[in-house]
Amino acid sequence: MSQRAFIVSLVLLAVLVALSATRFAGATIGFLFAIAGIFFAGVPGAAIGYELNQVGIPVTGTQLLLIAASLYVLLALAAAFQAWRRVRQGDMDRARSAVTRLALLVALPLSAWLSLDAMQRAWP
């Protein structure tokens, strides 16, 4: 990844996070995050929890949420380690790509949190 594309992608991520905190755009982004969360995390999590309960392994929604969050943190740590390794090797193009991936992994939950908060403030 070139340095110009790296800077542009970081600026766009910062704009997304900043827009997520605003009243109208943040509420709209929060609504989209809620829909995506339901379809991509809620439904599969409920299905996995139901099947585990049927087999005899009692699992609550909180436990499934903690497992999913732990896997996400491990994914972010792996991206950070990969970026650090690329910088140590001197491969700056691939290091910038790894840092962009890490920034995306950090920006998405932050943007979701800010936008869902904006959505709650916008629709009383």
PDB file of C-alpha atoms in Angstrom, residues 15-83:
ATOM      1  CA  VAL A  15     -14.135  10.837   9.343  1.00  0.00           C
ATOM      2  CA  LEU A  16     -16.299   7.737   9.866  1.00  0.00           C
ATOM      3  CA  VAL A  17     -15.637   7.786  13.603  1.00  0.00           C
ATOM      4  CA  ALA A  18     -16.304  11.541  13.783  1.00  0.00           C
ATOM      5  CA  LEU A  19     -19.547  11.206  11.813  1.00  0.00           C
ATOM      6  CA  SER A  20     -20.635   8.404  14.110  1.00  0.00           C
ATOM      7  CA  ALA A  21     -20.812  10.828  17.019  1.00  0.00           C
ATOM      8  CA  THR A  22     -23.092  13.330  15.223  1.00  0.00           C
ATOM      9  CA  ARG A  23     -26.826  13.418  15.715  1.00  0.00           C
ATOM     10  CA  PHE A  24     -28.231  12.574  12.263  1.00  0.00           C
ATOM     11  CA  ALA A  25     -25.390  10.728  10.543  1.00  0.00           C
ATOM     12  CA  GLY A  26     -24.486   8.906  13.738  1.00  0.00           C
ATOM     13  CA  ALA A  27     -28.058   7.769  14.227  1.00  0.00           C
ATOM     14  CA  THR A  28     -28.194   6.484  10.662  1.00  0.00           C
ATOM     15  CA  ILE A  29     -24.872   4.687  11.003  1.00  0.00           C
ATOM     16  CA  GLY A  30     -26.035   3.291  14.362  1.00  0.00           C
ATOM     17  CA  PHE A  31     -29.187   1.931  12.753  1.00  0.00           C
ATOM     18  CA  LEU A  32     -27.084   0.216  10.082  1.00  0.00           C
ATOM     19  CA  PHE A  33     -24.701  -1.182  12.716  1.00  0.00           C
ATOM     20  CA  ALA A  34     -27.690  -2.513  14.673  1.00  0.00           C
ATOM     21  CA  ILE A  35     -29.101  -4.270  11.621  1.00  0.00           C
ATOM     22  CA  ALA A  36     -25.694  -5.716  10.727  1.00  0.00           C
ATOM     23  CA  GLY A  37     -25.135  -6.807  14.330  1.00  0.00           C
ATOM     24  CA  ILE A  38     -28.454  -8.611  14.427  1.00  0.00           C
ATOM     25  CA  PHE A  39     -27.934 -10.461  11.167  1.00  0.00           C
ATOM     26  CA  PHE A  40     -24.215 -11.194  11.384  1.00  0.00           C
ATOM     27  CA  ALA A  41     -23.765 -11.727  15.121  1.00  0.00           C
ATOM     28  CA  GLY A  42     -27.142 -12.110  16.821  1.00  0.00           C
ATOM     29  CA  VAL A  43     -28.734 -14.736  14.628  1.00  0.00           C
ATOM     30  CA  PRO A  44     -25.653 -17.000  14.376  1.00  0.00           C
ATOM     31  CA  GLY A  45     -24.978 -16.517  18.098  1.00  0.00           C
ATOM     32  CA  ALA A  46     -28.540 -17.505  18.966  1.00  0.00           C
ATOM     33  CA  ALA A  47     -28.322 -20.553  16.707  1.00  0.00           C
ATOM     34  CA  ILE A  48     -25.000 -21.629  18.231  1.00  0.00           C
ATOM     35  CA  GLY A  49     -26.330 -21.065  21.748  1.00  0.00           C
ATOM     36  CA  TYR A  50     -29.476 -23.052  21.007  1.00  0.00           C
ATOM     37  CA  GLU A  51     -27.514 -25.980  19.598  1.00  0.00           C
ATOM     38  CA  LEU A  52     -25.094 -25.980  22.537  1.00  0.00           C
ATOM     39  CA  ASN A  53     -28.020 -25.959  24.964  1.00  0.00           C
ATOM     40  CA  GLN A  54     -29.623 -28.867  23.087  1.00  0.00           C
ATOM     41  CA  VAL A  55     -26.430 -30.906  23.406  1.00  0.00           C
ATOM     42  CA  GLY A  56     -26.305 -30.257  27.144  1.00  0.00           C
ATOM     43  CA  ILE A  57     -23.776 -27.433  27.358  1.00  0.00           C
ATOM     44  CA  PRO A  58     -25.532 -24.542  29.111  1.00  0.00           C
ATOM     45  CA  VAL A  59     -24.432 -21.269  27.502  1.00  0.00           C
ATOM     46  CA  THR A  60     -25.871 -17.813  28.153  1.00  0.00           C
ATOM     47  CA  GLY A  61     -25.946 -14.884  25.765  1.00  0.00           C
ATOM     48  CA  THR A  62     -23.418 -13.036  27.909  1.00  0.00           C
ATOM     49  CA  GLN A  63     -20.975 -15.910  27.634  1.00  0.00           C
ATOM     50  CA  LEU A  64     -21.362 -16.020  23.854  1.00  0.00           C
ATOM     51  CA  LEU A  65     -20.835 -12.261  23.705  1.00  0.00           C
ATOM     52  CA  LEU A  66     -17.653 -12.551  25.772  1.00  0.00           C
ATOM     53  CA  ILE A  67     -16.369 -15.336  23.520  1.00  0.00           C
ATOM     54  CA  ALA A  68     -17.050 -13.258  20.386  1.00  0.00           C
ATOM     55  CA  ALA A  69     -15.403 -10.182  21.936  1.00  0.00           C
ATOM     56  CA  SER A  70     -12.375 -12.257  22.959  1.00  0.00           C
ATOM     57  CA  LEU A  71     -11.996 -13.574  19.423  1.00  0.00           C
ATOM     58  CA  TYR A  72     -12.228 -10.022  18.078  1.00  0.00           C
ATOM     59  CA  VAL A  73      -9.519  -8.849  20.499  1.00  0.00           C
ATOM     60  CA  LEU A  74      -7.313 -11.750  19.415  1.00  0.00           C
ATOM     61  CA  LEU A  75      -7.862 -10.744  15.794  1.00  0.00           C
ATOM     62  CA  ALA A  76      -6.794  -7.169  16.604  1.00  0.00           C
ATOM     63  CA  LEU A  77      -3.735  -8.399  18.515  1.00  0.00           C
ATOM     64  CA  ALA A  78      -2.764 -10.601  15.574  1.00  0.00           C
ATOM     65  CA  ALA A  79      -3.027  -7.588  13.254  1.00  0.00           C
ATOM     66  CA  ALA A  80      -0.873  -5.525  15.632  1.00  0.00           C
ATOM     67  CA  PHE A  81       1.735  -8.281  15.813  1.00  0.00           C
ATOM     68  CA  GLN A  82       1.738  -8.608  12.036  1.00  0.00           C
ATOM     69  CA  ALA A  83       2.233  -4.845  11.622  1.00  0.00           C
TER      70      ALA A  83
END
